[in-house]
C-alpha atoms as a PDB file:
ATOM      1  CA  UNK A   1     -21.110  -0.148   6.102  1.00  0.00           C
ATOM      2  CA  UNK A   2     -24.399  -1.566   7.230  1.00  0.00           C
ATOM      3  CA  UNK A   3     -27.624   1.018   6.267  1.00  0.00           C
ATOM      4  CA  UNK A   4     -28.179   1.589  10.232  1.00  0.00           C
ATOM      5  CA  UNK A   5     -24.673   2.454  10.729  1.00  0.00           C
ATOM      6  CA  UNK A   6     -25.047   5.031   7.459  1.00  0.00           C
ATOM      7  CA  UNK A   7     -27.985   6.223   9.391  1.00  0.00           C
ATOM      8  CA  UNK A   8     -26.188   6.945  12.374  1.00  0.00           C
ATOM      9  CA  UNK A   9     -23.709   8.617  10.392  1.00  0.00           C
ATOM     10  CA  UNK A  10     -25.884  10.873   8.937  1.00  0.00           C
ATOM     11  CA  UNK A  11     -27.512  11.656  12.025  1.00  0.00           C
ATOM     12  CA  UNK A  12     -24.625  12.926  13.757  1.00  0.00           C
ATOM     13  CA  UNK A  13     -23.838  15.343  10.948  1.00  0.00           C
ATOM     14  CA  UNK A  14     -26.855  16.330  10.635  1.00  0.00           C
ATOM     15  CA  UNK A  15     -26.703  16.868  14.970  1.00  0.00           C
ATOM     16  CA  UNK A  16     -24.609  18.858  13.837  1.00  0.00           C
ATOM     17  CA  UNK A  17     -26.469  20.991  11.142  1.00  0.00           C
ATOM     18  CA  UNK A  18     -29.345  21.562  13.350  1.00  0.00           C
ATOM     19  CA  UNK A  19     -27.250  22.739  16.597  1.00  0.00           C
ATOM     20  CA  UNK A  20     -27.386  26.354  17.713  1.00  0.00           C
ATOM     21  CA  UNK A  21     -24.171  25.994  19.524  1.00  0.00           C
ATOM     22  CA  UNK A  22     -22.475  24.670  17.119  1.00  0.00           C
ATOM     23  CA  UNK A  23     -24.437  25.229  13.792  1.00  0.00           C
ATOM     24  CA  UNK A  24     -21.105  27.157  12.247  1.00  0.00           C
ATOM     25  CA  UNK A  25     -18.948  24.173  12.781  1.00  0.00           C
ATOM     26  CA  UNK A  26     -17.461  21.847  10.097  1.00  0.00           C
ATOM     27  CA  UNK A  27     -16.279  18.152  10.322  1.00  0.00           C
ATOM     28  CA  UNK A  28     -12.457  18.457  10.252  1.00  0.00           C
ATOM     29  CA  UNK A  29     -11.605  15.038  10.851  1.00  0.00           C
ATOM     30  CA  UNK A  30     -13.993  11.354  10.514  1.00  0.00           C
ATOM     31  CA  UNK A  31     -12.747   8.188  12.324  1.00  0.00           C
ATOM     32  CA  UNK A  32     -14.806   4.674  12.415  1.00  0.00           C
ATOM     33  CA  UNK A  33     -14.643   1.724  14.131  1.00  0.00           C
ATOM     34  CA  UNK A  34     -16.864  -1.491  13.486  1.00  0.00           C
ATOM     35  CA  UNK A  35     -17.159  -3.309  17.026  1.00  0.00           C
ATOM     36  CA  UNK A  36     -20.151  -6.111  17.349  1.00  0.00           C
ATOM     37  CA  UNK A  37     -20.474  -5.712  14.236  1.00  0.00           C
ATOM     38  CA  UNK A  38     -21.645  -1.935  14.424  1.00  0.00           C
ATOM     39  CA  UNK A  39     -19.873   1.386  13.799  1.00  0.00           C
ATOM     40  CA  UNK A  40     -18.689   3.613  16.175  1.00  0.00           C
ATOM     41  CA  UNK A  41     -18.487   7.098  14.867  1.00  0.00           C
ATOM     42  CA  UNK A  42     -16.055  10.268  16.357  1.00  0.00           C
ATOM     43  CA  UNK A  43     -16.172  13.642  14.745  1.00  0.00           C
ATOM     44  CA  UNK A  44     -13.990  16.531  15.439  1.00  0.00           C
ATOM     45  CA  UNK A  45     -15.373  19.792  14.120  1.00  0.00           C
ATOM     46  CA  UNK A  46     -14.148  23.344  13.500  1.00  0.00           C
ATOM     47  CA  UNK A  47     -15.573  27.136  13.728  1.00  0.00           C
ATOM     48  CA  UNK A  48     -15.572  28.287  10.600  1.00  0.00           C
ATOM     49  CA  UNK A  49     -15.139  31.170  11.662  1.00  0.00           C
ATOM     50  CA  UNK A  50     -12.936  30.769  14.304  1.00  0.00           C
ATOM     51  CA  UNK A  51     -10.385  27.863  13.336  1.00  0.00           C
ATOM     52  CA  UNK A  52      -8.943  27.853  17.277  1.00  0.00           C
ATOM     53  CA  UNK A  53     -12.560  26.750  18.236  1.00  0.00           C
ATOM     54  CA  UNK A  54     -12.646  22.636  18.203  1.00  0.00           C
ATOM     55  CA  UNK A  55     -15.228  20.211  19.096  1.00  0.00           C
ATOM     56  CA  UNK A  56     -15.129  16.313  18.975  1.00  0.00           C
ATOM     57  CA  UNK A  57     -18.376  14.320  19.553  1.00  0.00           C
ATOM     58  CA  UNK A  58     -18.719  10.556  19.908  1.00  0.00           C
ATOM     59  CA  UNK A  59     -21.800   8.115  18.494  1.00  0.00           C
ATOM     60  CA  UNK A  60     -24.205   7.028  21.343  1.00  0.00           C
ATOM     61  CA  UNK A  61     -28.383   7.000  21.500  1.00  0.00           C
ATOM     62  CA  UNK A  62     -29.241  10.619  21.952  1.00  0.00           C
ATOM     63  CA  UNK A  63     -26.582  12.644  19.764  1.00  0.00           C
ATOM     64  CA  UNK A  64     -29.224  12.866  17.482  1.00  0.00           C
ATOM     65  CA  UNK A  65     -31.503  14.402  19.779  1.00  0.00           C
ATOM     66  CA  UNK A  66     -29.611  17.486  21.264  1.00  0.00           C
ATOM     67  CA  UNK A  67     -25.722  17.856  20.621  1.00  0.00           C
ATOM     68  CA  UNK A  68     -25.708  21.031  22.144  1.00  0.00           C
ATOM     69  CA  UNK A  69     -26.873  18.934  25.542  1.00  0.00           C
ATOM     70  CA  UNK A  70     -24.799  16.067  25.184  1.00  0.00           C
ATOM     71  CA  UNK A  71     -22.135  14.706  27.742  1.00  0.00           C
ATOM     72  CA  UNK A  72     -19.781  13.535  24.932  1.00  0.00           C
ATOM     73  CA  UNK A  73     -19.083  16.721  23.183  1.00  0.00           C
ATOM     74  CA  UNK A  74     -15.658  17.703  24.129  1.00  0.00           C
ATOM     75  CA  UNK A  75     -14.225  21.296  23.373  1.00  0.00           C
ATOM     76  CA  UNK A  76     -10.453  21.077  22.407  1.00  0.00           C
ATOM     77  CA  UNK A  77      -7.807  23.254  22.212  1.00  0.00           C
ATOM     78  CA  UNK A  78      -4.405  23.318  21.759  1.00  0.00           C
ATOM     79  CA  UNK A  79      -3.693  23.024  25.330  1.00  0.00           C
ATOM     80  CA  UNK A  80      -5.447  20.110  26.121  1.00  0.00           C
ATOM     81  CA  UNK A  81      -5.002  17.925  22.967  1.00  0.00           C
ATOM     82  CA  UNK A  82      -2.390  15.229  22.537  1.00  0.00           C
ATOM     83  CA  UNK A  83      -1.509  13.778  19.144  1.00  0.00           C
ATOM     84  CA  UNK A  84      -0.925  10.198  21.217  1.00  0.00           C
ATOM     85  CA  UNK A  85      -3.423  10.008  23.289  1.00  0.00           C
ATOM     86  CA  UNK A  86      -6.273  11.626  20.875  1.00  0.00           C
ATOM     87  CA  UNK A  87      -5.174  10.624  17.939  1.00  0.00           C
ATOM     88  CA  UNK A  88      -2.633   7.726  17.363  1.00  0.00           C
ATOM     89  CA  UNK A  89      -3.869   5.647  20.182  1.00  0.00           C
ATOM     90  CA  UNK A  90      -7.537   5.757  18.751  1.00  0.00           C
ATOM     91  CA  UNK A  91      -5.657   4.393  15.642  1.00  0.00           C
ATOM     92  CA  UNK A  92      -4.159   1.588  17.479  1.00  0.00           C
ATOM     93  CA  UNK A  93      -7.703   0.651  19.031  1.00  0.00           C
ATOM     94  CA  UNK A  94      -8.931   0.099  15.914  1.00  0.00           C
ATOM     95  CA  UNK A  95     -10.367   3.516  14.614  1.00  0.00           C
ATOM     96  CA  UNK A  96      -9.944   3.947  10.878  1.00  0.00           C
ATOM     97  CA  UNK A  97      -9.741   7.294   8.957  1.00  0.00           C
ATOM     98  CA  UNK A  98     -12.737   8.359   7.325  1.00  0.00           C
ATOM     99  CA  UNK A  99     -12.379  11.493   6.072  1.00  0.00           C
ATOM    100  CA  UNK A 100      -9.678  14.348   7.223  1.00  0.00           C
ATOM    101  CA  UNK A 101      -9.380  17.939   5.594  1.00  0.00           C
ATOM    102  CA  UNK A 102      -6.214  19.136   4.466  1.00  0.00           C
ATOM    103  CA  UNK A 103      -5.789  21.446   7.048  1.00  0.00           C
ATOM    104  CA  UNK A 104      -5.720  18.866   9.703  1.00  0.00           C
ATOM    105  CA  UNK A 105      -2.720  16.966   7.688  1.00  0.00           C
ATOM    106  CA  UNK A 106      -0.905  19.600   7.551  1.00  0.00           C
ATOM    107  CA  UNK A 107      -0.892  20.194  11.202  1.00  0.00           C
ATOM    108  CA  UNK A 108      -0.281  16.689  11.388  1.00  0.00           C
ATOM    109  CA  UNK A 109       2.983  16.269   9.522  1.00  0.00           C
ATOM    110  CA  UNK A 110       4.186  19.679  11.532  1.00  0.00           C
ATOM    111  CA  UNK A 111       3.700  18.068  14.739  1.00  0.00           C
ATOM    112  CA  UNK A 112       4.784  14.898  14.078  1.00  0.00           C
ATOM    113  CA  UNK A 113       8.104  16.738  12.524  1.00  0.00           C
ATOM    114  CA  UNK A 114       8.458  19.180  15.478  1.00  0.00           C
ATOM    115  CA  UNK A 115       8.434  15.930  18.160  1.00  0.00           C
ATOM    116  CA  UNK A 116      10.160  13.177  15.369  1.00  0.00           C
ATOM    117  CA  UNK A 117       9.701   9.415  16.096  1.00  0.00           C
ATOM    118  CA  UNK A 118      11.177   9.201  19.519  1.00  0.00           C
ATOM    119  CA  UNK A 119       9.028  12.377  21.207  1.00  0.00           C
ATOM    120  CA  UNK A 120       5.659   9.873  20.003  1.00  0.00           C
ATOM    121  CA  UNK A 121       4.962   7.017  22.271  1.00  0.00           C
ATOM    122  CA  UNK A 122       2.268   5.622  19.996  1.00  0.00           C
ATOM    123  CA  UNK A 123       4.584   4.317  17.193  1.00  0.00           C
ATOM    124  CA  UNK A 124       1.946   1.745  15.729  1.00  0.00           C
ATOM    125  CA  UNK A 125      -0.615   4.769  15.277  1.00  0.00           C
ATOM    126  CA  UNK A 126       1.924   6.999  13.938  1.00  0.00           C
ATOM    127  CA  UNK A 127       2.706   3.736  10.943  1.00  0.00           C
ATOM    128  CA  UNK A 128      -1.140   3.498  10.517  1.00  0.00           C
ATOM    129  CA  UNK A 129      -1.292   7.035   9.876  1.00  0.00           C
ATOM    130  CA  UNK A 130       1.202   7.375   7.277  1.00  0.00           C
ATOM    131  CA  UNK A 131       0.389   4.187   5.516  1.00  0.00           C
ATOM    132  CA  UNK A 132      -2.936   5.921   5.542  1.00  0.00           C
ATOM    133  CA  UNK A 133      -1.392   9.289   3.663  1.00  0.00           C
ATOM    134  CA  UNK A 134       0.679   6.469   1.188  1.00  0.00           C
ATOM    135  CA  UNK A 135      -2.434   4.896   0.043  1.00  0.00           C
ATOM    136  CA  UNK A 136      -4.725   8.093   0.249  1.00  0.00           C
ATOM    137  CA  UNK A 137      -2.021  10.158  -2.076  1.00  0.00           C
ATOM    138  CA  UNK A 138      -1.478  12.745   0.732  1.00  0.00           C
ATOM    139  CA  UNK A 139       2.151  13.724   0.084  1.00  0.00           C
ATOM    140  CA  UNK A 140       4.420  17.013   0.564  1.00  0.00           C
ATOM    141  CA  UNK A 141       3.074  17.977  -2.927  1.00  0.00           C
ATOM    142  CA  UNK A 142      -0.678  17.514  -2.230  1.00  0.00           C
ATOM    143  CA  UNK A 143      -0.216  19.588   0.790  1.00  0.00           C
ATOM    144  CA  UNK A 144       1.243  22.148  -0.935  1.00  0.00           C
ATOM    145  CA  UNK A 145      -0.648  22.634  -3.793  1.00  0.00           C
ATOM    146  CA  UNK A 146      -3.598  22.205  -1.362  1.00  0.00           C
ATOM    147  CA  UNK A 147      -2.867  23.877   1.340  1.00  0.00           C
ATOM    148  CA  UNK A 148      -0.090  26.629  -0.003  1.00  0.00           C
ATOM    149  CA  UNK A 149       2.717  25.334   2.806  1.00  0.00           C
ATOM    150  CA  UNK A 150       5.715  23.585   2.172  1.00  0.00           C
ATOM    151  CA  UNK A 151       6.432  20.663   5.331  1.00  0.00           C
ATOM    152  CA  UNK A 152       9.164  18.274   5.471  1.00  0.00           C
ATOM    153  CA  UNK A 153       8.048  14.809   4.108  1.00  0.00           C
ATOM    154  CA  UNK A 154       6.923  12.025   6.874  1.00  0.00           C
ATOM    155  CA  UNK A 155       7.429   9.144   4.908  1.00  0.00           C
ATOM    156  CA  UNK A 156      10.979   8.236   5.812  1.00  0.00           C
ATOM    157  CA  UNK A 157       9.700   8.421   9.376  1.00  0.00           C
ATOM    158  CA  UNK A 158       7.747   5.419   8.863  1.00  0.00           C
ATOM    159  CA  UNK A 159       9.162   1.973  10.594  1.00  0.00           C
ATOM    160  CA  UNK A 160       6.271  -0.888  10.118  1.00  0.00           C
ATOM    161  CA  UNK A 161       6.360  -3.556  12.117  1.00  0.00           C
ATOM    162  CA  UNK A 162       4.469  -6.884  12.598  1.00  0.00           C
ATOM    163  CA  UNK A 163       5.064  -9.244  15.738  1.00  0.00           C
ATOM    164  CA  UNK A 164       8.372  -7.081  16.290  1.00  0.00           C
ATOM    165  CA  UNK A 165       9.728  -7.832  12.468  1.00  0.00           C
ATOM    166  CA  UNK A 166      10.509  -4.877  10.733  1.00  0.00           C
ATOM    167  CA  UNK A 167       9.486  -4.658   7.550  1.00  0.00           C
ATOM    168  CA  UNK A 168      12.164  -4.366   4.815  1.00  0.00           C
ATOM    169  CA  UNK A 169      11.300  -5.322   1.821  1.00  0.00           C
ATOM    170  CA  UNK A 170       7.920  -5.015  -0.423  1.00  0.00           C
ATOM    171  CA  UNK A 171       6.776  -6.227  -3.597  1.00  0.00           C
ATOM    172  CA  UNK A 172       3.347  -5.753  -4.578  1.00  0.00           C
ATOM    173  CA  UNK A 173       0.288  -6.593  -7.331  1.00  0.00           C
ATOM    174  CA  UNK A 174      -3.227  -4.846  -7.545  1.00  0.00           C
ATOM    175  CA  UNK A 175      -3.820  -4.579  -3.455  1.00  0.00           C
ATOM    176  CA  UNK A 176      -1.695  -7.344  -2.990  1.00  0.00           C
ATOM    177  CA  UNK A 177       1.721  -7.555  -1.140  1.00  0.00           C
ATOM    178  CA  UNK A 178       4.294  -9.870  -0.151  1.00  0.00           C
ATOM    179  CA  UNK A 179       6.765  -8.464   2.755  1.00  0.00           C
ATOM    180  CA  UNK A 180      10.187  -9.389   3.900  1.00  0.00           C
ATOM    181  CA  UNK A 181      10.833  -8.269   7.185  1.00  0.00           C
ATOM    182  CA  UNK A 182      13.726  -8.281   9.928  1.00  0.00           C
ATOM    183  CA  UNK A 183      14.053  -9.199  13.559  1.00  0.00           C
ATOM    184  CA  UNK A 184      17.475  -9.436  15.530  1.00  0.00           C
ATOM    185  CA  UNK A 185      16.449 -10.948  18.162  1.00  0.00           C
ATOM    186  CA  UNK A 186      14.283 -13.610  16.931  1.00  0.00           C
ATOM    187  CA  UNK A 187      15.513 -17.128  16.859  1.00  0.00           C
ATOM    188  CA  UNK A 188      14.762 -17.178  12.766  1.00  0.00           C
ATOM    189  CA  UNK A 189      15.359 -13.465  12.202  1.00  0.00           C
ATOM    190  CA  UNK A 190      13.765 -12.781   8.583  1.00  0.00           C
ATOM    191  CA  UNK A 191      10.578 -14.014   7.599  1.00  0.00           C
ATOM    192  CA  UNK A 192       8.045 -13.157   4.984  1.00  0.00           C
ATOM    193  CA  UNK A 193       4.470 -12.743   4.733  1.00  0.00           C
ATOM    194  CA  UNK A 194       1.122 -12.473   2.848  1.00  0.00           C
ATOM    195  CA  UNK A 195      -0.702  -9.118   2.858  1.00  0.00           C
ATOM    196  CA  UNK A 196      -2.400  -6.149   1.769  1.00  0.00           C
ATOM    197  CA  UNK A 197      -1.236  -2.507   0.546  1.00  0.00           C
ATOM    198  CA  UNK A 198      -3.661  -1.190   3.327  1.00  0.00           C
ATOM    199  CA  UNK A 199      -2.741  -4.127   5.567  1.00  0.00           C
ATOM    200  CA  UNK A 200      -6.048  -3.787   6.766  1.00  0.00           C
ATOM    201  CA  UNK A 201      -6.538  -7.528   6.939  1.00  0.00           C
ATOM    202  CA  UNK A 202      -2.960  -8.053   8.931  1.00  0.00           C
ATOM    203  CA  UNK A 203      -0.026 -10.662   8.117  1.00  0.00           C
ATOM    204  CA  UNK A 204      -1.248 -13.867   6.609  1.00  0.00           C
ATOM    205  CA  UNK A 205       1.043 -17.113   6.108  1.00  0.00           C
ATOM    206  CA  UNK A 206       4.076 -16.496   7.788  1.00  0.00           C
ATOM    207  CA  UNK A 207       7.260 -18.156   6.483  1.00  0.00           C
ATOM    208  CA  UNK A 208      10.756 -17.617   9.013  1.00  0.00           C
ATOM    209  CA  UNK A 209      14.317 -18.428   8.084  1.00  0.00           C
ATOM    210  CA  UNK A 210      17.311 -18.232   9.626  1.00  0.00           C
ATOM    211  CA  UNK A 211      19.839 -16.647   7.013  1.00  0.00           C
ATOM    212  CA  UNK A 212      18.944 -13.640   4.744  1.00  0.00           C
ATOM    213  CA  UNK A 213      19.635 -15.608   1.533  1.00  0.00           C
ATOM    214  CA  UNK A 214      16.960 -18.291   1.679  1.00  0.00           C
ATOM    215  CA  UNK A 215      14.689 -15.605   3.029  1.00  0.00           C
ATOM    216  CA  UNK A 216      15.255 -13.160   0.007  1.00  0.00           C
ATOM    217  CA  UNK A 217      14.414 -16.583  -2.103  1.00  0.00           C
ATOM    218  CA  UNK A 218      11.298 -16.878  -0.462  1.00  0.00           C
ATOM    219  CA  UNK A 219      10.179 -13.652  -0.914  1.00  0.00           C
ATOM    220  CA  UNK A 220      10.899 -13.853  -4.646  1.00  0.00           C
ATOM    221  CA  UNK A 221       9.107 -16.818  -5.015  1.00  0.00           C
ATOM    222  CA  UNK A 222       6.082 -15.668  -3.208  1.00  0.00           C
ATOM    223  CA  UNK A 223       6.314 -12.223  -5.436  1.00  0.00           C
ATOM    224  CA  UNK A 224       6.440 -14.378  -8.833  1.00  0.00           C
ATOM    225  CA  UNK A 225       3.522 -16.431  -7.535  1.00  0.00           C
ATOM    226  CA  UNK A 226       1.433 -13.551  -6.300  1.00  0.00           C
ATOM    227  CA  UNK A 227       1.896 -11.853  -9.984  1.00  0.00           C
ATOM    228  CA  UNK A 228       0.951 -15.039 -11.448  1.00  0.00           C
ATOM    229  CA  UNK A 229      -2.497 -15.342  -9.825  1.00  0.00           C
ATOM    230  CA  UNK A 230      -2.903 -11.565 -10.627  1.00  0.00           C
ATOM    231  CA  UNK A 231      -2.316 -12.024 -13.964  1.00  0.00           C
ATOM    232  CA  UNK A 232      -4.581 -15.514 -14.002  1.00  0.00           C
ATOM    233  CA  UNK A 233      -7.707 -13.679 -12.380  1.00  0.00           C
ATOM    234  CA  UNK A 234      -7.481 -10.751 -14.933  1.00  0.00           C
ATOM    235  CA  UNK A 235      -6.993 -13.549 -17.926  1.00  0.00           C
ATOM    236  CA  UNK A 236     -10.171 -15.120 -16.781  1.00  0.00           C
ATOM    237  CA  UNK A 237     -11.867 -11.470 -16.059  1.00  0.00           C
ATOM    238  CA  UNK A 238     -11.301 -10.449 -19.772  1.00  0.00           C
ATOM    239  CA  UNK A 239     -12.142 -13.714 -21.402  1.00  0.00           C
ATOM    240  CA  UNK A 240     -15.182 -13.674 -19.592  1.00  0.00           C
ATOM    241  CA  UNK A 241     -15.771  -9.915 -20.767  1.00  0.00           C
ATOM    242  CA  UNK A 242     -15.057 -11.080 -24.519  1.00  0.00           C
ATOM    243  CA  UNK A 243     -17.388 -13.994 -24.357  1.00  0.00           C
ATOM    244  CA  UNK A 244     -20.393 -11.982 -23.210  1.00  0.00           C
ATOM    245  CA  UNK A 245     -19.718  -9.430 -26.002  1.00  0.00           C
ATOM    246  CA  UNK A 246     -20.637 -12.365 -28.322  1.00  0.00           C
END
């Protein structure tokens, strides 16, 4: 993140700090979004004192003037927000979790339990955000310990997809990943790709194949070669280490 965008950043929470209206609140949940090369920042904040009590606030030219003026502060309650259309669909335009207390998962991974896959229109959000809770370590036993709850796991729940293939299949080294994936309906049904754990820089050399046997081959290969230049990089990384001990 550029230093204007950290200053925006730290304007907005500190917006926040110097409110009267809303001087007891806390950030609850952080997303970003870099667009032209800039961040967009939305917080959602809670009372401390009064958890039922929810604000979100967008970035914009005078939220470090006045919050307690501003246009974009919305109050929220449970009445009026919508897990897909506040939440998941921000995901799928490109907002990325910054920060998100405990408190908030757990409500998260009761909702998304009490409505299950088909009662949640925004499907790609919904595999964004548990990818997100794979990679950030926020499991049934985090929650617990954290938050003193037990809530039935949301991992099984997840069903990535990329250009309608469904991944099946993973192998991966450092942040790197190979996938196999599945689609039905596609003239070449299985095909496998190049890609990240986070899969924050999408799909990258696409291979397709028309029986699972030559695709499973593929995939293997791909797997033995991306451990290879793993294992190459970190070769040269400690020789170089070695020599400059000398």
């Amino acid at each position: 993140m550029k230093k204007q965008d950290l200053d925006l950043y730290g304007k907005m929470l500190h917006a926040l700090y110097i409110s009267k209206d809303y001087r007891n609140y806390e950030p609850t949940t952080i997303l970003l979004k870099e667009e032209d090369n800039q961040y967009k920042v939305l917080i959602q904040t809670m009372n401390k004192d009064c958890p039922d009590e929810v604000i979100c606030y967008k970035s914009d030219e005078n939220v470090a003037s006045n919050l307690d003026e501003n246009e974009l502060v919305q109050e929220l309650s449970e009445w009026n927000w919508n897990i897909d259309d506040d939440f998941f669909a921000r995901l799928e335009k490109g907002y990325e979790i910054d920060f998100m207390d405990m408190r908030i998962h757990y409500g998260m991974w009761c909702i998304i339990n009490e409505k299950g896959v088909d009662g949640i229109e925004c499907k790609d959000g919904l595999n964004k955000y548990i990818l997100f809770c794979k990679n950030s370590g926020i499991s049934v036993q985090t929650i617990r310990s954290t938050i003193g709850h037990d809530v039935k796991d949301i991992y099984p729940l997840y069903q990535e997809l990329n250009n309608n293939y469904r991944i099946i299949c993973e192998s991966e080294c450092g942040d790197q990943a190979i996938v196999l994936a599945y689609n039905k309906k596609a003239p070449q049904p299985y095909a496998t790709w190049e890609t990240t754990k986070s899969r924050k820089c999408g799909y990258d050399m696409g291979h397709y194949f028309s029986d699972y046997l030559s695709a499973y081959k593929d995939f293997t290969s791909r797997s033995h070669q991306m451990l290879d230049r793993y294992l190459a990089v970190n070769k040269m990384r400690f020789k170089g280490n070695k020599e400059h001990e000398r």
